[in-house]
Coordinates of C-alpha atoms in Angstrom, one line a residue:
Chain A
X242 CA -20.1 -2.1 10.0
X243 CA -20.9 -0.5 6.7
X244 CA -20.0 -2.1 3.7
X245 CA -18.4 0.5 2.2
X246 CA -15.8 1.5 4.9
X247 CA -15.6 -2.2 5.1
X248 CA -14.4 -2.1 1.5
X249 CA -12.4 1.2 2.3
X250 CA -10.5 -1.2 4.9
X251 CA -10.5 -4.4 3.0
X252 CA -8.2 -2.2 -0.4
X253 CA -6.1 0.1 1.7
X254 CA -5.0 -3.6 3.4
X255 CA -4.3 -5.0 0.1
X256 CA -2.6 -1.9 -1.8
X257 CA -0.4 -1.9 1.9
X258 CA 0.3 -5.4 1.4
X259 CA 1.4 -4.9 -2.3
X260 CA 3.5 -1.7 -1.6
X261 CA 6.4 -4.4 -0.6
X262 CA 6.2 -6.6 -3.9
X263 CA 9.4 -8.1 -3.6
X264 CA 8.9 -9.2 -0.3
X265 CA 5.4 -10.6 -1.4
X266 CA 6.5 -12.1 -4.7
X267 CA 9.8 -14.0 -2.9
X268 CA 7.9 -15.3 -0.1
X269 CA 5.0 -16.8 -1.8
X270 CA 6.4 -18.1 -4.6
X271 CA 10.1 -19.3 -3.0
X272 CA 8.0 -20.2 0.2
X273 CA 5.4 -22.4 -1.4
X274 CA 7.9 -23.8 -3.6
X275 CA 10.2 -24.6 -1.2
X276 CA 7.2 -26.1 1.4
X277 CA 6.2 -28.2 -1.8
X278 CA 9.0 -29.8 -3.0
X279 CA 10.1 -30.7 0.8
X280 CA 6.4 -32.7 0.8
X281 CA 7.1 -34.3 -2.5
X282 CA 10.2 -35.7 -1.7
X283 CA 9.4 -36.7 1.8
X284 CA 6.1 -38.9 0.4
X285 CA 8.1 -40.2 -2.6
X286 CA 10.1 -41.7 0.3
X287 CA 6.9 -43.6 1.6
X288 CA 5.3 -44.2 -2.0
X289 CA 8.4 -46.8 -2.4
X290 CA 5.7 -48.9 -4.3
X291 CA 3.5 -48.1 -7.8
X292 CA 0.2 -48.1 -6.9
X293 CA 0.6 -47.5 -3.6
X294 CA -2.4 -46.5 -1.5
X295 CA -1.5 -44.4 1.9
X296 CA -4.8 -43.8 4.0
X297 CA -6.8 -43.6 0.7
X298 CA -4.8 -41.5 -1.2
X299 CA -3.2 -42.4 -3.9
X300 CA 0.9 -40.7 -4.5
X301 CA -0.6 -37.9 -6.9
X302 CA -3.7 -37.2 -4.4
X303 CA -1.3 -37.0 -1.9
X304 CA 0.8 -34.6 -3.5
X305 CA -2.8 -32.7 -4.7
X306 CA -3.6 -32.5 -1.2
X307 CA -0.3 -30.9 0.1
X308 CA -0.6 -28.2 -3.4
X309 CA -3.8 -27.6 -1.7
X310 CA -2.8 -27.4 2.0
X311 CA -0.1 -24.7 1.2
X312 CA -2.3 -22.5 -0.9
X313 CA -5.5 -22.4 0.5
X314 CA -3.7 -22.6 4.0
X315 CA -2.8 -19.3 3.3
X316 CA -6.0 -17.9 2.6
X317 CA -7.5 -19.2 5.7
X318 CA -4.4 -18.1 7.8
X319 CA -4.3 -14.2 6.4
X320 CA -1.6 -15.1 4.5
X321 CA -0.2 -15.8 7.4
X322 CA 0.5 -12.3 8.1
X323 CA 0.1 -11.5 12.1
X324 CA -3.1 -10.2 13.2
X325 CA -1.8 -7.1 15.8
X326 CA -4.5 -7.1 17.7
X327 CA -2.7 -8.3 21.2
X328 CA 0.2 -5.5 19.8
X329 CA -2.5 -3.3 20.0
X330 CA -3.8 -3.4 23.2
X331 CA -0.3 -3.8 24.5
X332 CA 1.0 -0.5 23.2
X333 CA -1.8 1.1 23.5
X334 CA -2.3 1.9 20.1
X335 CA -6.5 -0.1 20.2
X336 CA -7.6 3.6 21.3
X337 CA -7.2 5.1 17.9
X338 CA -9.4 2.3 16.7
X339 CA -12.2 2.8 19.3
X340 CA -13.0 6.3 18.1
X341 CA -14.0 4.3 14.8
X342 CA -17.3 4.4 13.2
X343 CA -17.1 1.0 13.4
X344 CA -16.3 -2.2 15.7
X345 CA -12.3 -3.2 16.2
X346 CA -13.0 -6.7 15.3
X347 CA -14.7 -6.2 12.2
X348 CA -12.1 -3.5 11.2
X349 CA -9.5 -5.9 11.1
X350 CA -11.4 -8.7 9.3
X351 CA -11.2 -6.3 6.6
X352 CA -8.0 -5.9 6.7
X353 CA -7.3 -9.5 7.0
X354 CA -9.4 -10.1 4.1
X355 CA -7.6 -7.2 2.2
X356 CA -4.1 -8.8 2.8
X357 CA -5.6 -12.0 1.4
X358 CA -6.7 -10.3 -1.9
X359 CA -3.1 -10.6 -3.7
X360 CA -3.0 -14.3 -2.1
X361 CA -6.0 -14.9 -4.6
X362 CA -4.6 -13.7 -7.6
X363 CA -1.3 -15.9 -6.3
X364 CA -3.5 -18.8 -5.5
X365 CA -5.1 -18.7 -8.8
X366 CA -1.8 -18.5 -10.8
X367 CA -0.6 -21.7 -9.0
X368 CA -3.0 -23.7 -9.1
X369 CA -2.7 -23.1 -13.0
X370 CA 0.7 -24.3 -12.8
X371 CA -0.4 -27.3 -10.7
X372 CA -3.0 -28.0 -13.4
X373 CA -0.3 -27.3 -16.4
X374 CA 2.5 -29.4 -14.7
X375 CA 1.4 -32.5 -12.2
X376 CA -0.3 -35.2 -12.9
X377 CA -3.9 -35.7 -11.1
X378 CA -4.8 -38.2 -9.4
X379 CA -7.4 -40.5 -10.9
X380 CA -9.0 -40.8 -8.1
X381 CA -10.6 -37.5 -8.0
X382 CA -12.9 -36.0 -9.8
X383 CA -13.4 -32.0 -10.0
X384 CA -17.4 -31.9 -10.0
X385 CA -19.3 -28.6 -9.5
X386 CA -21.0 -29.4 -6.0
X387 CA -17.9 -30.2 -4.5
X388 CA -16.4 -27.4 -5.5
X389 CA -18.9 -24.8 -4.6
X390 CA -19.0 -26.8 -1.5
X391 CA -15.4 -26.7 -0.9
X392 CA -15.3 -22.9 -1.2
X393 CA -18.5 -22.7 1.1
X394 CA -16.2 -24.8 3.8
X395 CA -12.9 -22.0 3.2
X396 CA -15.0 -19.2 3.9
X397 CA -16.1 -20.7 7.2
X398 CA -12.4 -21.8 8.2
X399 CA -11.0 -18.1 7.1
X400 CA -13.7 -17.0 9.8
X401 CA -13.0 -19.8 12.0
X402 CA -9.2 -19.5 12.5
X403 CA -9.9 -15.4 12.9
X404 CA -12.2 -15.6 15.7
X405 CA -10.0 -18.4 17.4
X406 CA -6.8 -16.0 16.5
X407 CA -9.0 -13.3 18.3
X408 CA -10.0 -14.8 21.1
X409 CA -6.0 -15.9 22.2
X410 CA -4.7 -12.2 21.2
X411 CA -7.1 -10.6 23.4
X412 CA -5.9 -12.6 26.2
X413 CA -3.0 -9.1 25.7
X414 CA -5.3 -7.3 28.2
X415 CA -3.9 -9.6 31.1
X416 CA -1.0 -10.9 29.8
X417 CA 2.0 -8.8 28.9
X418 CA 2.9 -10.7 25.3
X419 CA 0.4 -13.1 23.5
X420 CA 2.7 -13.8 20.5
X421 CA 3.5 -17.0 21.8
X422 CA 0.4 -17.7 22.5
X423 CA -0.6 -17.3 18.8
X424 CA 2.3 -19.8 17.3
X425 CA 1.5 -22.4 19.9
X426 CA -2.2 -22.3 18.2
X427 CA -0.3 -22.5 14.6
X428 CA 1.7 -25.4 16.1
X429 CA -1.2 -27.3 17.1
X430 CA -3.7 -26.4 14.7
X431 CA -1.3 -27.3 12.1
X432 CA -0.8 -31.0 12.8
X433 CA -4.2 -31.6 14.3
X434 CA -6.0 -29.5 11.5
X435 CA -4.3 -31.7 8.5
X436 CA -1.9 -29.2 7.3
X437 CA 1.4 -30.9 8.5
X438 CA -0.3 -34.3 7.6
X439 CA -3.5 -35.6 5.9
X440 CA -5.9 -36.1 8.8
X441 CA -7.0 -39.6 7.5
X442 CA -3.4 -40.6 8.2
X443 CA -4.3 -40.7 12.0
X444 CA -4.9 -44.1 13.8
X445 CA -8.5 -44.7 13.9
X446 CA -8.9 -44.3 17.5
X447 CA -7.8 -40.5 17.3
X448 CA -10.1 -40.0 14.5
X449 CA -13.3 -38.9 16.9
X450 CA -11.2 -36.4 18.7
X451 CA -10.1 -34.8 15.6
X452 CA -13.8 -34.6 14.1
X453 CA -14.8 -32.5 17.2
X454 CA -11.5 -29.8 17.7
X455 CA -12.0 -27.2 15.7
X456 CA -9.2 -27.3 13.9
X457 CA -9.8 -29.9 11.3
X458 CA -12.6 -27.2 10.1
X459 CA -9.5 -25.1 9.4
X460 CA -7.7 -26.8 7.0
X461 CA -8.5 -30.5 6.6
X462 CA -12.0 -30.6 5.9
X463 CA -12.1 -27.6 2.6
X464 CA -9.5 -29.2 1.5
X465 CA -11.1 -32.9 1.2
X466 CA -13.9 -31.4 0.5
X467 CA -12.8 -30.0 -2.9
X468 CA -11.0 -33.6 -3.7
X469 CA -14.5 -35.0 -3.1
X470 CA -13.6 -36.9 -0.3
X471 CA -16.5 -35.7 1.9
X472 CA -20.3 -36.8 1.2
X473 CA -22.7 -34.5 1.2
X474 CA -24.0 -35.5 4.6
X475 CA -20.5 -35.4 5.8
X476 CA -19.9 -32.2 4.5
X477 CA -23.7 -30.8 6.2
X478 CA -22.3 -32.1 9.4
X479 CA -19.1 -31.0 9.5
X480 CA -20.2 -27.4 8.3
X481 CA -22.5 -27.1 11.1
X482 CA -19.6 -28.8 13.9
X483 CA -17.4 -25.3 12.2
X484 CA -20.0 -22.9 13.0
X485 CA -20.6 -24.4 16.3
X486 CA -17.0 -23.5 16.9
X487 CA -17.2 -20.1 15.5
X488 CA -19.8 -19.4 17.3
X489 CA -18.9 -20.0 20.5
X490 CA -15.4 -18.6 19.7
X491 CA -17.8 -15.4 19.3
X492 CA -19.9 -15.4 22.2
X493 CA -15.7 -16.0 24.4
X494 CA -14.6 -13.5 22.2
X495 CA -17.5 -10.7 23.2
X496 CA -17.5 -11.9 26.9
X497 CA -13.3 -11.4 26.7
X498 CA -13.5 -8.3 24.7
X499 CA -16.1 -7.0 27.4
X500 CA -13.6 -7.7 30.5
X501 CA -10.9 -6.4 29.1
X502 CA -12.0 -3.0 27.6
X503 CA -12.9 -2.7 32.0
X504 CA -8.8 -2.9 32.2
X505 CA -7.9 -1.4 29.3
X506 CA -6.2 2.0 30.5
X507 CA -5.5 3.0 26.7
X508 CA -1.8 4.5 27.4
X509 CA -0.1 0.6 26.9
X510 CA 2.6 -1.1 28.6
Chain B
X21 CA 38.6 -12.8 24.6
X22 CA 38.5 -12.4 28.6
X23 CA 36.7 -8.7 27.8
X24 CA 34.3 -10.7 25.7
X25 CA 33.1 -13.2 28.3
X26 CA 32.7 -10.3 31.2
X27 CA 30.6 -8.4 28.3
X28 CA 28.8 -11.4 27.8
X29 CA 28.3 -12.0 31.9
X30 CA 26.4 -8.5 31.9
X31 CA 24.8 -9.8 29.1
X32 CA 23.1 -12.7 31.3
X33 CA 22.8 -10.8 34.4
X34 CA 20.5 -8.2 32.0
X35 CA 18.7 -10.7 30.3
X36 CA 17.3 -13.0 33.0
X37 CA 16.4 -9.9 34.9
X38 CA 14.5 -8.8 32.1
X39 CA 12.8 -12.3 31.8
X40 CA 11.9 -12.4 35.5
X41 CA 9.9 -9.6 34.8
X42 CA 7.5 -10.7 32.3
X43 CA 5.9 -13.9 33.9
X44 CA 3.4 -15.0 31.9
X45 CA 5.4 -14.4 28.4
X46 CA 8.2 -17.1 30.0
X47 CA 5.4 -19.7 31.0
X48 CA 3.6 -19.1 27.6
X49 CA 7.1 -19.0 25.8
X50 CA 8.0 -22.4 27.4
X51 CA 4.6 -23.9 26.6
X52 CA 5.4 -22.5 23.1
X53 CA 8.4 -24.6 22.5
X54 CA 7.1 -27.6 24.0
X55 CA 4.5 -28.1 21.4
X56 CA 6.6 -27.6 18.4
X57 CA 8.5 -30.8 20.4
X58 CA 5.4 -32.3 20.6
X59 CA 3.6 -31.8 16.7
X60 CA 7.3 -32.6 15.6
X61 CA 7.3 -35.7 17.2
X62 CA 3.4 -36.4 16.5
X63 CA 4.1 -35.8 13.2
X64 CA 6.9 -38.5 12.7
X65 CA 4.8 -40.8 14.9
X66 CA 1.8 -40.3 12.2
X67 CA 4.2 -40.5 9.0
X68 CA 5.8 -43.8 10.9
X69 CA 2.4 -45.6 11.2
X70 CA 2.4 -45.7 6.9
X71 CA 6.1 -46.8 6.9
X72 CA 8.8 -48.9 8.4
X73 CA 11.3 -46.3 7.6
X74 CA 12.2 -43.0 6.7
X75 CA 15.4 -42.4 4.3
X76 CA 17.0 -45.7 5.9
X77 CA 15.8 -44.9 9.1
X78 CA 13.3 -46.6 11.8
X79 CA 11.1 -44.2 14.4
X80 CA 13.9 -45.1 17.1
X81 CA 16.8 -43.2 15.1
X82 CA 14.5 -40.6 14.0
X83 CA 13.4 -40.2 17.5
X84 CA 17.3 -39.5 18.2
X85 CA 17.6 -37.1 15.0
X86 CA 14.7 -35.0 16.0
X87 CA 15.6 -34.3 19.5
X88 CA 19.1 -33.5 17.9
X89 CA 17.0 -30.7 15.8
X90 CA 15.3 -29.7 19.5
X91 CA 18.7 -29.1 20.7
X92 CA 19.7 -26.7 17.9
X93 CA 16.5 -25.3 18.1
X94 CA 16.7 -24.3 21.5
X95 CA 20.5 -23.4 21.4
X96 CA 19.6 -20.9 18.8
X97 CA 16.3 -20.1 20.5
X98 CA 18.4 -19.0 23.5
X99 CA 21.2 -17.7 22.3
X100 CA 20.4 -16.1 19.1
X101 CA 17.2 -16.0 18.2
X102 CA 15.8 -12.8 19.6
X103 CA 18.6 -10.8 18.6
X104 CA 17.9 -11.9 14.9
X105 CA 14.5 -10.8 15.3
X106 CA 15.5 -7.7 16.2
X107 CA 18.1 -6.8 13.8
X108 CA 16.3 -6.0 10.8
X109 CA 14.6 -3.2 12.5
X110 CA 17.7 -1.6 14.0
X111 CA 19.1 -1.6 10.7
X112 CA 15.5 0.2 9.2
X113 CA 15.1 2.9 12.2
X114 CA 19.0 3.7 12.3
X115 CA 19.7 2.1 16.3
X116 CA 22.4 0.2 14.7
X117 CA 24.4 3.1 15.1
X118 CA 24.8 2.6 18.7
X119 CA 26.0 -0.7 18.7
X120 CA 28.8 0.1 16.0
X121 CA 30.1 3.1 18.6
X122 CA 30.9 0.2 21.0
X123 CA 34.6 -1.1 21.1
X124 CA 33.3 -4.3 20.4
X125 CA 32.5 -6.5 17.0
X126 CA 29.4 -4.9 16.4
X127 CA 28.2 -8.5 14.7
X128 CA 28.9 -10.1 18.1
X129 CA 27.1 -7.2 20.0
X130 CA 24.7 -7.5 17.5
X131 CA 24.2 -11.3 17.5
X132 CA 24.4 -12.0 21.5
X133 CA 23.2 -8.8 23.2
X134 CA 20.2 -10.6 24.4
X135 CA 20.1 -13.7 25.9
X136 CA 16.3 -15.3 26.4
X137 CA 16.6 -16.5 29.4
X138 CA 13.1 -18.4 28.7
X139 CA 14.2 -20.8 26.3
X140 CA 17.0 -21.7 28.6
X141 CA 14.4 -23.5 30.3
X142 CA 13.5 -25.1 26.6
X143 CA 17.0 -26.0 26.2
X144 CA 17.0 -28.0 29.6
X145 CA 13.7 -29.8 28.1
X146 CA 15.4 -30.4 24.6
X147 CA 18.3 -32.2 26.5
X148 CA 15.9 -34.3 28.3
X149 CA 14.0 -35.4 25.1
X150 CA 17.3 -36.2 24.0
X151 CA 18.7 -38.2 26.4
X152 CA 15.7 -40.0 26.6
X153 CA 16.0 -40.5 23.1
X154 CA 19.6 -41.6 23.3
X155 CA 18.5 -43.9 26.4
X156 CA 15.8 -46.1 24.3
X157 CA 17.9 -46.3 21.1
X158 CA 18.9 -49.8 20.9
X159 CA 21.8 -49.4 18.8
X160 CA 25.3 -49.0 20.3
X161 CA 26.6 -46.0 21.0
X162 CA 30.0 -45.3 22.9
X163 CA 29.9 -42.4 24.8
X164 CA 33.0 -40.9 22.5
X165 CA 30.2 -40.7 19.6
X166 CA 27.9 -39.5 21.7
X167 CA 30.1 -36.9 22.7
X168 CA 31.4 -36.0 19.1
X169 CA 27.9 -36.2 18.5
X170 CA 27.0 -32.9 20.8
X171 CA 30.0 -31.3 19.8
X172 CA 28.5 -31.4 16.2
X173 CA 25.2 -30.4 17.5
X174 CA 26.6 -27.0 19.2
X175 CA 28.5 -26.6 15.4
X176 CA 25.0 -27.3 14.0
X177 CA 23.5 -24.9 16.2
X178 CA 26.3 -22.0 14.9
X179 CA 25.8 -23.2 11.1
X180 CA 22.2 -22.3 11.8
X181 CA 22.9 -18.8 13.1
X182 CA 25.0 -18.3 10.2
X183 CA 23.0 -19.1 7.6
X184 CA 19.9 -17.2 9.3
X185 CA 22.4 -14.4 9.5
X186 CA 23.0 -14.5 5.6
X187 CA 19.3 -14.1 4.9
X188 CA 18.8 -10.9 7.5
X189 CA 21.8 -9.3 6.3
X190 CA 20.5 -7.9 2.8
X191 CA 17.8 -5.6 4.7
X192 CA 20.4 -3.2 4.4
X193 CA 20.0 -2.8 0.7
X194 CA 16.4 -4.3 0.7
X195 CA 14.8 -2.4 3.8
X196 CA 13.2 -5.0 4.5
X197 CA 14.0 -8.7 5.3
X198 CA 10.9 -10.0 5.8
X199 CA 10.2 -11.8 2.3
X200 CA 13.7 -13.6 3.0
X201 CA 13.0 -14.6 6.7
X202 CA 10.4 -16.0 5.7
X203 CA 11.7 -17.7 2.9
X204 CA 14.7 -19.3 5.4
X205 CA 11.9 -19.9 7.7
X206 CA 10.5 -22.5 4.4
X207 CA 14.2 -23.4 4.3
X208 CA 14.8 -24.7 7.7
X209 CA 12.3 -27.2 7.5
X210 CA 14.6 -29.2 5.4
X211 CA 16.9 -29.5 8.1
X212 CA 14.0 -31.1 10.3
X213 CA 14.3 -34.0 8.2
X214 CA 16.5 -37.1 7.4
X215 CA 19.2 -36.2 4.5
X216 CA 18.8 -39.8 3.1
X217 CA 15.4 -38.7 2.0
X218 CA 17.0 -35.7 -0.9
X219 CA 18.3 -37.3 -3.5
X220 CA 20.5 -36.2 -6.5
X221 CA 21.2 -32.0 -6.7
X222 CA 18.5 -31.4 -4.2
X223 CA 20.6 -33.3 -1.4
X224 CA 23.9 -31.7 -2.7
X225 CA 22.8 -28.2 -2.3
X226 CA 21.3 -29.3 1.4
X227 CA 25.2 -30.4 2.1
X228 CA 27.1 -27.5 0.5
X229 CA 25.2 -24.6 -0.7
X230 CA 22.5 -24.6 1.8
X231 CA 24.0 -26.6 4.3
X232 CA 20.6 -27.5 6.2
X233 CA 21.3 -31.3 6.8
X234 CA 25.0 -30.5 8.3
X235 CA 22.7 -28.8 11.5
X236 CA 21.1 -32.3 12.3
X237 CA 21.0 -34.9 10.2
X238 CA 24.8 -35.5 9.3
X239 CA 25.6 -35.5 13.3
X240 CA 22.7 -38.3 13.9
X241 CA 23.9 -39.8 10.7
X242 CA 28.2 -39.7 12.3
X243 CA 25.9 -41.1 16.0
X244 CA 24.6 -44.1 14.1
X245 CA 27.4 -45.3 11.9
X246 CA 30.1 -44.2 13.4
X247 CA 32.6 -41.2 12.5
X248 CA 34.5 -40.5 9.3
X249 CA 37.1 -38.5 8.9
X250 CA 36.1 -36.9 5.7
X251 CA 32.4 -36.3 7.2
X252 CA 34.1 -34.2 9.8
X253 CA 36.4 -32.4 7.6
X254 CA 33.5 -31.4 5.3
X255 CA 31.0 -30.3 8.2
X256 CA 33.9 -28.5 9.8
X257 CA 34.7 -26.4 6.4
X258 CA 31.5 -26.1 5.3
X259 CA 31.1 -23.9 8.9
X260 CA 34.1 -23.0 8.8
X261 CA 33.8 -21.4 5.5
X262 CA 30.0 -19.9 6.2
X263 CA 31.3 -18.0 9.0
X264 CA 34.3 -16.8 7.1
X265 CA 31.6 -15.3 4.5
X266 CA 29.2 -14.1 7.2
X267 CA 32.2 -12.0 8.2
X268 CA 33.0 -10.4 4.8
X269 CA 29.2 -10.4 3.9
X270 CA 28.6 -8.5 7.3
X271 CA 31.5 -5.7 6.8
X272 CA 30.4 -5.0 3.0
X273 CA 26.6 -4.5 4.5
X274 CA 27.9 -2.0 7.2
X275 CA 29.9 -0.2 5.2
X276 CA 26.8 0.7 3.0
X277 CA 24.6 1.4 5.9
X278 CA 23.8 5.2 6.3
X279 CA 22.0 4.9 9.3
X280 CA 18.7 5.7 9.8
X281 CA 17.6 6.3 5.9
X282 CA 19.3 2.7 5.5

């Protein structure tokens, strides 16, 4: 795909996105607050004790880690906007997109990436106001590595969580409605990705498992890795578990993709 | 009332038809609500490995809560749920028009047209998570709580159809109702918590305002201690009074709707 219809795709998605600002502004802002001060208040109910360490974090990294988990959460969910694509093929509506000088599934990773544009700008404010407001935790330290590290690891889980997305929506070309099929993956990838709950919370003995599902890759693993909870070996071994995932979420996703354009009749269900 | 309940007979009749034809989605819809049971309950079992208890209570009672919550869930799952989802775009493309015509309440057309048929099947799960719930909670229970108990489950289940209600109903000046979905959908996780948790305004809103932890919490709270009169009075107003706005709310925002340019 050419960059510049992929840039065409990437500012029509965010200018859509935008063209409903009250509906943006309400939901990320009442949203996030409200999914933050529900995790404040149900930790200050474990942190009964000052000083109190819970799986190595102290109360304020805690609370760092959910402020994190709820922003960049969005960013590597799409701000959890729906993706369409099993809509698509169901109605019928895919066969506009095939005439396109350009594949379907890197059409809508621009738009994805264009609705997450205004979730940056968001993002940015409220982390300001994290910064201006809460306390941070002594225990962590903002160095540069980790950061740019950190930001290497989002990118990879914003790519990750699409191609898984993808691979489940295309199942529409058998099945008649996939949605459900989608929010299972949320469920799940929620709690065993570290987004409901810090993954080093987990007994020890589930701790392998999680290192190989894909989902700690998601959300878990950026997010420790800009507290600087990850060492650098950790964070080279963990980067290449991701694209392991992503790409064998690519090489289902082409093999699915190639079945199901044999169904697809283009006129829907 | 009897015209309402035959209405409501074709209303099952045409929904579990419907369902029976779409397989798959009722296996993967089932499957759906069966691991939200299942993070919700991984979740406590995590956050209950770093504590004893949880706003006064141990994993056993919030084992009981949480399958309280499952009930609700799939009570409004069933009953209401996809006719929510629905609404805010008959209001935008101007179909509401067909259900006013009826010579019915065109909220309870609107509200229980459809009835999914596949969560029915979530609901029979729900009961069984809590029973077995109920079953290995060593505390006593007389089956008169436990009953009262259900009873304020089912009012929990309507408190939660109200207030979802209330937060769909502006689309008719707004257009469109998803930034305030979404912000009740941030909401309700309050109510998938303990109340003794909230402290100060925060937990007086959650009881009066925003009654989130009258759906679940206040009923396991009446199971474990026993019932109080004023507890019952306040849950039953507090519903009572929602429901009584809901109305008023519901016939102001229908008589501004102007159909399809609503």
């Amino acid at each position: 795909m050419r960059a510049r219809l992929f840039l065409n795709v990437f500012t029509i998605e965010a200018r859509k996105l935008m063209s409903y600002r009250a509906d943006f502004w309400i939901n990320t802002l009442v949203g996030s607050l409200a999914n933050f001060v529900l995790v404040y208040i149900l930790w200050s109910a474990i942190y009964l004790e000052p000083g109190q360490i819970v799986a190595g974090y102290s109360f304020d990294g805690m609370v760092l880690y959910y402020v994190l988990a709820i922003l960049l959460g969005r960013l590597v969910t799409g701000s959890g906007k729906p993706l369409d694509v099993g809509q698509e093929i169901y109605e019928g509506s895919l066969s506009r997109y095939l005439l396109f000088p350009a594949p379907y599934l890197s059409i809508k990773y621009a738009q994805r990436l264009g609705m997450m544009l205004p979730s940056l700008i968001q993002l940015a404010m409220l982390l300001g106001a994290y910064w201006i407001f809460l306390p941070r935790p002594a225990e962590v330290e903002f160095k540069a590595l980790a950061v740019l590290q950190g930001v290497v690891a989002l990118c990879m889980a914003n790519a990750l969580y699409y191609s898984i997305t993808v691979v489940l929506q295309l199942a529409a070309f058998w099945a008649d409605n996939v949605w459900s099929l989608v929010i299972m993956m949320v469920f799940v990838s929620r709690l065993l990705g570290g987004a409901m709950v810090p993954l080093a919370t987990f007994p020890d003995a589930w701790q392998p498992l999680l290192a190989a599902l894909p989902f700690r890759y998601c959300f878990g693993f950026p997010i420790d890795t800009l507290m600087g909870r990850v060492p650098t070996h950790e964070w080279f071994f963990g980067m290449g578990v991701s694209l392991a995932w992503f790409g064998l979420m690519c090489v289902l996703g082409r093999a699915v993709w190639s079945r199901g354009m044999l169904r697809y009749s283009g006129v829907g269900i | 009332m009897l015209r309402y309940l035959r209405l409501y007979r074709s209303f099952l009749r045409f929904s579990f038809s419907r369902a029976m034809e779409f397989r798959v989605d009722f296996f993967f819809r089932v499957v759906m609500d069966l691991m939200f049971y299942i993070t919700q309950i991984g979740f406590f079992a995590v956050i209950y490995g770093h504590t004893r208890e949880l706003g006064g209570w141990d994993f056993d009672q919030t084992l009981v809560f949480i399958s309280g919550f499952f009930l609700v869930d799939a009570l409004h799952m069933t009953l209401f749920a996809n006719n929510l989802w629905m609404f805010p775009f008959l209001v935008n493309k101007g179909d509401l028009d067909y259900y006013l015509l009826r010579p019915v309440s065109s909220l309870f057309f609107v509200s229980l047209r459809e009835f999914a048929a596949n969560s029915f099947l979530n609901l029979l799960i729900a009961m069984g998570i809590s029973a077995y719930a109920l079953w290995s909670y060593p505390g006593a229970t007389p089956a008169s709580q436990v009953l009262l108990y259900l009873a304020l489950i089912a009012n929990g289940a309507f408190l939660y159809y109200i207030l979802q209600m209330l937060f769909l109903i502006p689309v008719f000046w707004l257009h469109s109702a998803r930034g305030l979905s979404d912000v009740f959908a941030s909401f309700t996780k309050y109510a998938e918590r303990p109340e003794r948790i909230y402290q100060g305004y925060v937990r007086r809103v959650l009881v009066s305002l925003l009654p989130l932890c009258l759906i679940a919490s206040r009923p396991a709270q009446i199971l474990f201690e026993g019932p109080d009169f004023w507890t019952l009075v306040h849950i039953t107003s507090v519903t009572a009074l929602f429901f009584l706005v809901l109305l008023l709310f519901w016939k102001l925002a229908v008589r501004s709707y102007s159909s399809a340019s609503s």
